[in-house]
Amino acid sequence: MAKKTQSQLNQQEREELILSLEKQIAAAVWLQAIGNIAEAILVSKLLLIKEEVQGDTKVVTGIWVQTIGQVMEAIGVTKQIETVDPSIVFDAQRLTIMGDILQSVGAAVEAIGGKQILQSQQEGFIP
């Protein structure tokens, strides 16, 4: 039996497919969040036991900010697919966007810390 194209799917099949894909997306976002949590914990432990280099604290802080943002995004995405109430969907979308913004800020802080680490290890300017 050949696969149906999008135009061949009836409305109910399309809605079921959309819901299935949304659930898979939510699961993937949660997997990312779990990975970020593990990374943040492990990097924090590493910082406690090794000799700190200028920039290390910023890297760890950036990772934690990204982790918080990723968890917020995961909660928001999950809420979006679990409800049909437009006001809850809107709030969930806002939470998701705030999570994305935090992840961006965290990545910037981590990059600044990484640059400081490189500069402390080498002479000269590193872009």
mmCIF file of N, CA, C and O in Angstrom, residues 13-90:
data_model
loop_
_atom_site.group_PDB
_atom_site.id
_atom_site.type_symbol
_atom_site.label_atom_id
_atom_site.label_comp_id
_atom_site.label_asym_id
_atom_site.label_seq_id
_atom_site.Cartn_x
_atom_site.Cartn_y
_atom_site.Cartn_z
ATOM 1 N N GLU A 13 -7.289 12.038 10.083
ATOM 2 C CA GLU A 13 -5.947 11.467 9.957
ATOM 3 C C GLU A 13 -4.875 12.552 10.108
ATOM 4 O O GLU A 13 -3.851 12.323 10.745
ATOM 5 N N ARG A 14 -5.144 13.712 9.520
ATOM 6 C CA ARG A 14 -4.197 14.820 9.634
ATOM 7 C C ARG A 14 -4.042 15.256 11.084
ATOM 8 O O ARG A 14 -2.932 15.478 11.560
ATOM 9 N N GLU A 15 -5.167 15.378 11.791
ATOM 10 C CA GLU A 15 -5.115 15.801 13.194
ATOM 11 C C GLU A 15 -4.385 14.775 14.048
ATOM 12 O O GLU A 15 -3.605 15.141 14.928
ATOM 13 N N GLU A 16 -4.610 13.494 13.780
ATOM 14 C CA GLU A 16 -3.912 12.441 14.521
ATOM 15 C C GLU A 16 -2.420 12.468 14.230
ATOM 16 O O GLU A 16 -1.599 12.298 15.135
ATOM 17 N N LEU A 17 -2.063 12.684 12.976
ATOM 18 C CA LEU A 17 -0.652 12.761 12.600
ATOM 19 C C LEU A 17 0.014 13.977 13.241
ATOM 20 O O LEU A 17 1.127 13.878 13.776
ATOM 21 N N ILE A 18 -0.673 15.102 13.217
ATOM 22 C CA ILE A 18 -0.134 16.319 13.843
ATOM 23 C C ILE A 18 0.093 16.096 15.327
ATOM 24 O O ILE A 18 1.156 16.424 15.860
ATOM 25 N N LEU A 19 -0.885 15.509 16.017
ATOM 26 C CA LEU A 19 -0.745 15.255 17.452
ATOM 27 C C LEU A 19 0.414 14.300 17.721
ATOM 28 O O LEU A 19 1.197 14.503 18.652
ATOM 29 N N SER A 20 0.542 13.280 16.906
ATOM 30 C CA SER A 20 1.638 12.318 17.071
ATOM 31 C C SER A 20 2.998 13.010 16.905
ATOM 32 O O SER A 20 3.918 12.790 17.705
ATOM 33 N N LEU A 21 3.118 13.847 15.895
ATOM 34 C CA LEU A 21 4.375 14.563 15.675
ATOM 35 C C LEU A 21 4.658 15.551 16.799
ATOM 36 O O LEU A 21 5.809 15.683 17.241
ATOM 37 N N GLU A 22 3.623 16.232 17.279
ATOM 38 C CA GLU A 22 3.814 17.172 18.390
ATOM 39 C C GLU A 22 4.301 16.442 19.636
ATOM 40 O O GLU A 22 5.170 16.941 20.356
ATOM 41 N N LYS A 23 3.752 15.268 19.903
ATOM 42 C CA LYS A 23 4.195 14.486 21.063
ATOM 43 C C LYS A 23 5.649 14.048 20.905
ATOM 44 O O LYS A 23 6.412 14.060 21.872
ATOM 45 N N GLN A 24 6.032 13.693 19.690
ATOM 46 C CA GLN A 24 7.423 13.313 19.448
ATOM 47 C C GLN A 24 8.360 14.502 19.628
ATOM 48 O O GLN A 24 9.463 14.355 20.159
ATOM 49 N N ILE A 25 7.912 15.661 19.187
ATOM 50 C CA ILE A 25 8.713 16.885 19.366
ATOM 51 C C ILE A 25 8.884 17.175 20.851
ATOM 52 O O ILE A 25 9.990 17.483 21.315
ATOM 53 N N ALA A 26 7.797 17.068 21.628
ATOM 54 C CA ALA A 26 7.876 17.313 23.072
ATOM 55 C C ALA A 26 8.849 16.338 23.724
ATOM 56 O O ALA A 26 9.653 16.730 24.571
ATOM 57 N N ALA A 27 8.800 15.078 23.319
ATOM 58 C CA ALA A 27 9.726 14.088 23.874
ATOM 59 C C ALA A 27 11.172 14.450 23.541
ATOM 60 O O ALA A 27 12.063 14.350 24.402
ATOM 61 N N ALA A 28 11.411 14.909 22.319
ATOM 62 C CA ALA A 28 12.767 15.302 21.919
ATOM 63 C C ALA A 28 13.248 16.503 22.716
ATOM 64 O O ALA A 28 14.418 16.564 23.124
ATOM 65 N N VAL A 29 12.360 17.462 22.961
ATOM 66 C CA VAL A 29 12.730 18.644 23.739
ATOM 67 C C VAL A 29 13.063 18.236 25.175
ATOM 68 O O VAL A 29 14.006 18.753 25.781
ATOM 69 N N TRP A 30 12.293 17.287 25.732
ATOM 70 C CA TRP A 30 12.595 16.808 27.086
ATOM 71 C C TRP A 30 13.928 16.057 27.121
ATOM 72 O O TRP A 30 14.679 16.174 28.102
ATOM 73 N N LEU A 31 14.243 15.303 26.073
ATOM 74 C CA LEU A 31 15.549 14.629 26.021
ATOM 75 C C LEU A 31 16.679 15.652 26.032
ATOM 76 O O LEU A 31 17.697 15.459 26.702
ATOM 77 N N GLN A 32 16.502 16.747 25.290
ATOM 78 C CA GLN A 32 17.499 17.815 25.307
ATOM 79 C C GLN A 32 17.629 18.400 26.709
ATOM 80 O O GLN A 32 18.744 18.676 27.178
ATOM 81 N N ALA A 33 16.501 18.605 27.374
ATOM 82 C CA ALA A 33 16.526 19.176 28.728
ATOM 83 C C ALA A 33 17.276 18.255 29.685
ATOM 84 O O ALA A 33 18.089 18.719 30.493
ATOM 85 N N ILE A 34 17.009 16.966 29.587
ATOM 86 C CA ILE A 34 17.696 15.999 30.463
ATOM 87 C C ILE A 34 19.201 16.017 30.185
ATOM 88 O O ILE A 34 20.017 16.009 31.113
ATOM 89 N N GLY A 35 19.570 16.081 28.914
ATOM 90 C CA GLY A 35 20.993 16.170 28.560
ATOM 91 C C GLY A 35 21.629 17.440 29.094
ATOM 92 O O GLY A 35 22.756 17.415 29.609
ATOM 93 N N ASN A 36 20.916 18.554 29.010
ATOM 94 C CA ASN A 36 21.443 19.825 29.534
ATOM 95 C C ASN A 36 21.610 19.772 31.044
ATOM 96 O O ASN A 36 22.594 20.298 31.586
ATOM 97 N N ILE A 37 20.654 19.169 31.733
ATOM 98 C CA ILE A 37 20.758 19.042 33.195
ATOM 99 C C ILE A 37 21.991 18.222 33.558
ATOM 100 O O ILE A 37 22.772 18.606 34.439
ATOM 101 N N ALA A 38 22.176 17.108 32.867
ATOM 102 C CA ALA A 38 23.350 16.263 33.143
ATOM 103 C C ALA A 38 24.640 17.026 32.877
ATOM 104 O O ALA A 38 25.585 16.978 33.684
ATOM 105 N N GLU A 39 24.693 17.753 31.763
ATOM 106 C CA GLU A 39 25.889 18.535 31.442
ATOM 107 C C GLU A 39 26.152 19.584 32.515
ATOM 108 O O GLU A 39 27.291 19.742 32.971
ATOM 109 N N ALA A 40 25.123 20.304 32.929
ATOM 110 C CA ALA A 40 25.294 21.369 33.925
ATOM 111 C C ALA A 40 25.820 20.802 35.239
ATOM 112 O O ALA A 40 26.723 21.379 35.858
ATOM 113 N N ILE A 41 25.267 19.690 35.670
ATOM 114 C CA ILE A 41 25.706 19.073 36.928
ATOM 115 C C ILE A 41 27.162 18.621 36.819
ATOM 116 O O ILE A 41 27.987 18.892 37.697
ATOM 117 N N LEU A 42 27.486 17.945 35.722
ATOM 118 C CA LEU A 42 28.848 17.413 35.567
ATOM 119 C C LEU A 42 29.890 18.517 35.412
ATOM 120 O O LEU A 42 30.977 18.441 36.000
ATOM 121 N N VAL A 43 29.572 19.548 34.658
ATOM 122 C CA VAL A 43 30.516 20.661 34.499
ATOM 123 C C VAL A 43 30.704 21.398 35.822
ATOM 124 O O VAL A 43 31.812 21.815 36.164
ATOM 125 N N SER A 44 29.629 21.517 36.576
ATOM 126 C CA SER A 44 29.731 22.155 37.899
ATOM 127 C C SER A 44 30.640 21.350 38.820
ATOM 128 O O SER A 44 31.477 21.923 39.534
ATOM 129 N N LYS A 45 30.489 20.037 38.820
ATOM 130 C CA LYS A 45 31.351 19.178 39.637
ATOM 131 C C LYS A 45 32.807 19.299 39.198
ATOM 132 O O LYS A 45 33.710 19.361 40.029
ATOM 133 N N LEU A 46 33.023 19.332 37.887
ATOM 134 C CA LEU A 46 34.378 19.473 37.358
ATOM 135 C C LEU A 46 35.012 20.779 37.811
ATOM 136 O O LEU A 46 36.175 20.812 38.210
ATOM 137 N N LEU A 47 34.239 21.853 37.784
ATOM 138 C CA LEU A 47 34.751 23.150 38.217
ATOM 139 C C LEU A 47 35.165 23.122 39.685
ATOM 140 O O LEU A 47 36.147 23.757 40.068
ATOM 141 N N LEU A 48 34.446 22.362 40.500
ATOM 142 C CA LEU A 48 34.769 22.282 41.929
ATOM 143 C C LEU A 48 36.086 21.574 42.209
ATOM 144 O O LEU A 48 36.742 21.865 43.207
ATOM 145 N N ILE A 49 36.469 20.639 41.342
ATOM 146 C CA ILE A 49 37.667 19.845 41.644
ATOM 147 C C ILE A 49 38.901 20.246 40.842
ATOM 148 O O ILE A 49 40.001 19.800 41.148
ATOM 149 N N LYS A 50 38.746 21.080 39.824
ATOM 150 C CA LYS A 50 39.933 21.458 39.049
ATOM 151 C C LYS A 50 40.332 22.889 39.349
ATOM 152 O O LYS A 50 39.571 23.657 39.919
ATOM 153 N N GLU A 51 41.532 23.198 38.941
ATOM 154 C CA GLU A 51 42.031 24.564 39.118
ATOM 155 C C GLU A 51 41.251 25.482 38.191
ATOM 156 O O GLU A 51 41.196 25.270 36.981
ATOM 157 N N GLU A 52 40.645 26.500 38.778
ATOM 158 C CA GLU A 52 39.794 27.398 37.992
ATOM 159 C C GLU A 52 40.633 28.311 37.118
ATOM 160 O O GLU A 52 41.623 28.882 37.548
ATOM 161 N N VAL A 53 40.214 28.435 35.882
ATOM 162 C CA VAL A 53 40.822 29.334 34.909
ATOM 163 C C VAL A 53 39.844 30.485 34.699
ATOM 164 O O VAL A 53 38.627 30.296 34.789
ATOM 165 N N GLN A 54 40.381 31.672 34.413
ATOM 166 C CA GLN A 54 39.511 32.812 34.154
ATOM 167 C C GLN A 54 38.525 32.450 33.039
ATOM 168 O O GLN A 54 38.906 31.989 31.985
ATOM 169 N N GLY A 55 37.252 32.616 33.302
ATOM 170 C CA GLY A 55 36.210 32.311 32.332
ATOM 171 C C GLY A 55 35.426 31.057 32.666
ATOM 172 O O GLY A 55 34.317 30.878 32.169
ATOM 173 N N ASP A 56 35.997 30.171 33.494
ATOM 174 C CA ASP A 56 35.308 28.927 33.846
ATOM 175 C C ASP A 56 33.941 29.178 34.479
ATOM 176 O O ASP A 56 32.961 28.505 34.149
ATOM 177 N N THR A 57 33.879 30.142 35.388
ATOM 178 C CA THR A 57 32.619 30.432 36.076
ATOM 179 C C THR A 57 31.562 30.910 35.089
ATOM 180 O O THR A 57 30.392 30.525 35.193
ATOM 181 N N LYS A 58 31.975 31.705 34.114
ATOM 182 C CA LYS A 58 31.022 32.167 33.102
ATOM 183 C C LYS A 58 30.522 31.005 32.256
ATOM 184 O O LYS A 58 29.340 30.957 31.896
ATOM 185 N N VAL A 59 31.399 30.090 31.916
ATOM 186 C CA VAL A 59 30.983 28.924 31.134
ATOM 187 C C VAL A 59 29.919 28.134 31.908
ATOM 188 O O VAL A 59 28.866 27.789 31.367
ATOM 189 N N VAL A 60 30.198 27.865 33.177
ATOM 190 C CA VAL A 60 29.253 27.095 33.993
ATOM 191 C C VAL A 60 27.935 27.859 34.161
ATOM 192 O O VAL A 60 26.850 27.283 34.041
ATOM 193 N N THR A 61 28.036 29.155 34.412
ATOM 194 C CA THR A 61 26.824 29.971 34.541
ATOM 195 C C THR A 61 26.013 29.926 33.249
ATOM 196 O O THR A 61 24.780 29.759 33.280
ATOM 197 N N GLY A 62 26.677 30.062 32.124
ATOM 198 C CA GLY A 62 25.991 30.006 30.829
ATOM 199 C C GLY A 62 25.297 28.678 30.609
ATOM 200 O O GLY A 62 24.168 28.631 30.104
ATOM 201 N N ILE A 63 25.958 27.595 30.991
ATOM 202 C CA ILE A 63 25.352 26.267 30.836
ATOM 203 C C ILE A 63 24.103 26.152 31.704
ATOM 204 O O ILE A 63 23.073 25.630 31.262
ATOM 205 N N TRP A 64 24.165 26.658 32.947
ATOM 206 C CA TRP A 64 22.988 26.594 33.826
ATOM 207 C C TRP A 64 21.845 27.447 33.296
ATOM 208 O O TRP A 64 20.669 27.045 33.352
ATOM 209 N N VAL A 65 22.155 28.627 32.767
ATOM 210 C CA VAL A 65 21.101 29.484 32.207
ATOM 211 C C VAL A 65 20.453 28.779 31.001
ATOM 212 O O VAL A 65 19.221 28.771 30.865
ATOM 213 N N GLN A 66 21.267 28.170 30.161
ATOM 214 C CA GLN A 66 20.722 27.406 29.031
ATOM 215 C C GLN A 66 19.838 26.251 29.510
ATOM 216 O O GLN A 66 18.788 25.984 28.926
ATOM 217 N N THR A 67 20.270 25.592 30.561
ATOM 218 C CA THR A 67 19.510 24.464 31.098
ATOM 219 C C THR A 67 18.148 24.918 31.599
ATOM 220 O O THR A 67 17.120 24.283 31.311
ATOM 221 N N ILE A 68 18.130 26.016 32.329
ATOM 222 C CA ILE A 68 16.859 26.552 32.819
ATOM 223 C C ILE A 68 15.954 26.898 31.636
ATOM 224 O O ILE A 68 14.757 26.580 31.622
ATOM 225 N N GLY A 69 16.528 27.522 30.628
ATOM 226 C CA GLY A 69 15.761 27.858 29.432
ATOM 227 C C GLY A 69 15.230 26.632 28.713
ATOM 228 O O GLY A 69 14.088 26.610 28.246
ATOM 229 N N GLN A 70 16.026 25.584 28.642
ATOM 230 C CA GLN A 70 15.601 24.353 27.974
ATOM 231 C C GLN A 70 14.448 23.698 28.729
ATOM 232 O O GLN A 70 13.501 23.202 28.120
ATOM 233 N N VAL A 71 14.524 23.693 30.047
ATOM 234 C CA VAL A 71 13.433 23.122 30.849
ATOM 235 C C VAL A 71 12.156 23.956 30.666
ATOM 236 O O VAL A 71 11.061 23.398 30.514
ATOM 237 N N MET A 72 12.300 25.272 30.650
ATOM 238 C CA MET A 72 11.131 26.130 30.414
ATOM 239 C C MET A 72 10.511 25.829 29.047
ATOM 240 O O MET A 72 9.282 25.741 28.908
ATOM 241 N N GLU A 73 11.359 25.676 28.050
ATOM 242 C CA GLU A 73 10.863 25.361 26.715
ATOM 243 C C GLU A 73 10.126 24.019 26.718
ATOM 244 O O GLU A 73 9.047 23.889 26.139
ATOM 245 N N ALA A 74 10.693 23.026 27.376
ATOM 246 C CA ALA A 74 10.070 21.700 27.426
ATOM 247 C C ALA A 74 8.704 21.761 28.105
ATOM 248 O O ALA A 74 7.735 21.151 27.632
ATOM 249 N N ILE A 75 8.615 22.498 29.198
ATOM 250 C CA ILE A 75 7.326 22.653 29.883
ATOM 251 C C ILE A 75 6.329 23.351 28.971
ATOM 252 O O ILE A 75 5.172 22.933 28.853
ATOM 253 N N GLY A 76 6.768 24.415 28.319
ATOM 254 C CA GLY A 76 5.888 25.161 27.426
ATOM 255 C C GLY A 76 5.383 24.323 26.264
ATOM 256 O O GLY A 76 4.185 24.332 25.947
ATOM 257 N N VAL A 77 6.273 23.573 25.623
ATOM 258 C CA VAL A 77 5.882 22.725 24.493
ATOM 259 C C VAL A 77 4.890 21.662 24.965
ATOM 260 O O VAL A 77 3.874 21.408 24.300
ATOM 261 N N THR A 78 5.162 21.067 26.106
ATOM 262 C CA THR A 78 4.265 20.039 26.638
ATOM 263 C C THR A 78 2.881 20.612 26.929
ATOM 264 O O THR A 78 1.864 20.008 26.569
ATOM 265 N N LYS A 79 2.840 21.780 27.539
ATOM 266 C CA LYS A 79 1.544 22.418 27.830
ATOM 267 C C LYS A 79 0.790 22.738 26.544
ATOM 268 O O LYS A 79 -0.433 22.629 26.501
ATOM 269 N N GLN A 80 1.511 23.153 25.515
ATOM 270 C CA GLN A 80 0.859 23.499 24.254
ATOM 271 C C GLN A 80 0.124 22.314 23.644
ATOM 272 O O GLN A 80 -0.964 22.474 23.092
ATOM 273 N N ILE A 81 0.704 21.130 23.741
ATOM 274 C CA ILE A 81 0.062 19.975 23.100
ATOM 275 C C ILE A 81 -0.951 19.289 24.008
ATOM 276 O O ILE A 81 -1.749 18.505 23.530
ATOM 277 N N GLU A 82 -0.908 19.603 25.295
ATOM 278 C CA GLU A 82 -1.829 18.940 26.225
ATOM 279 C C GLU A 82 -3.135 19.691 26.425
ATOM 280 O O GLU A 82 -4.021 19.189 27.106
ATOM 281 N N THR A 83 -3.271 20.879 25.858
ATOM 282 C CA THR A 83 -4.468 21.672 26.123
ATOM 283 C C THR A 83 -5.070 22.213 24.836
ATOM 284 O O THR A 83 -4.387 22.334 23.816
ATOM 285 N N VAL A 84 -6.346 22.535 24.920
ATOM 286 C CA VAL A 84 -7.023 23.192 23.807
ATOM 287 C C VAL A 84 -7.496 24.584 24.203
ATOM 288 O O VAL A 84 -7.960 25.346 23.367
ATOM 289 N N ASP A 85 -7.349 24.924 25.485
ATOM 290 C CA ASP A 85 -7.745 26.242 25.984
ATOM 291 C C ASP A 85 -6.803 27.290 25.396
ATOM 292 O O ASP A 85 -5.597 27.274 25.667
ATOM 293 N N PRO A 86 -7.335 28.206 24.581
ATOM 294 C CA PRO A 86 -6.479 29.199 23.912
ATOM 295 C C PRO A 86 -5.633 30.038 24.871
ATOM 296 O O PRO A 86 -4.493 30.377 24.546
ATOM 297 N N SER A 87 -6.146 30.367 26.047
ATOM 298 C CA SER A 87 -5.359 31.188 26.969
ATOM 299 C C SER A 87 -4.186 30.389 27.541
ATOM 300 O O SER A 87 -3.098 30.937 27.725
ATOM 301 N N ILE A 88 -4.385 29.110 27.784
ATOM 302 C CA ILE A 88 -3.292 28.269 28.281
ATOM 303 C C ILE A 88 -2.270 28.042 27.168
ATOM 304 O O ILE A 88 -1.061 28.081 27.412
ATOM 305 N N VAL A 89 -2.747 27.836 25.949
ATOM 306 C CA VAL A 89 -1.835 27.666 24.812
ATOM 307 C C VAL A 89 -0.984 28.927 24.640
ATOM 308 O O VAL A 89 0.229 28.845 24.451
ATOM 309 N N PHE A 90 -1.611 30.096 24.741
ATOM 310 C CA PHE A 90 -0.882 31.357 24.611
ATOM 311 C C PHE A 90 0.188 31.487 25.699
ATOM 312 O O PHE A 90 1.339 31.825 25.414
#
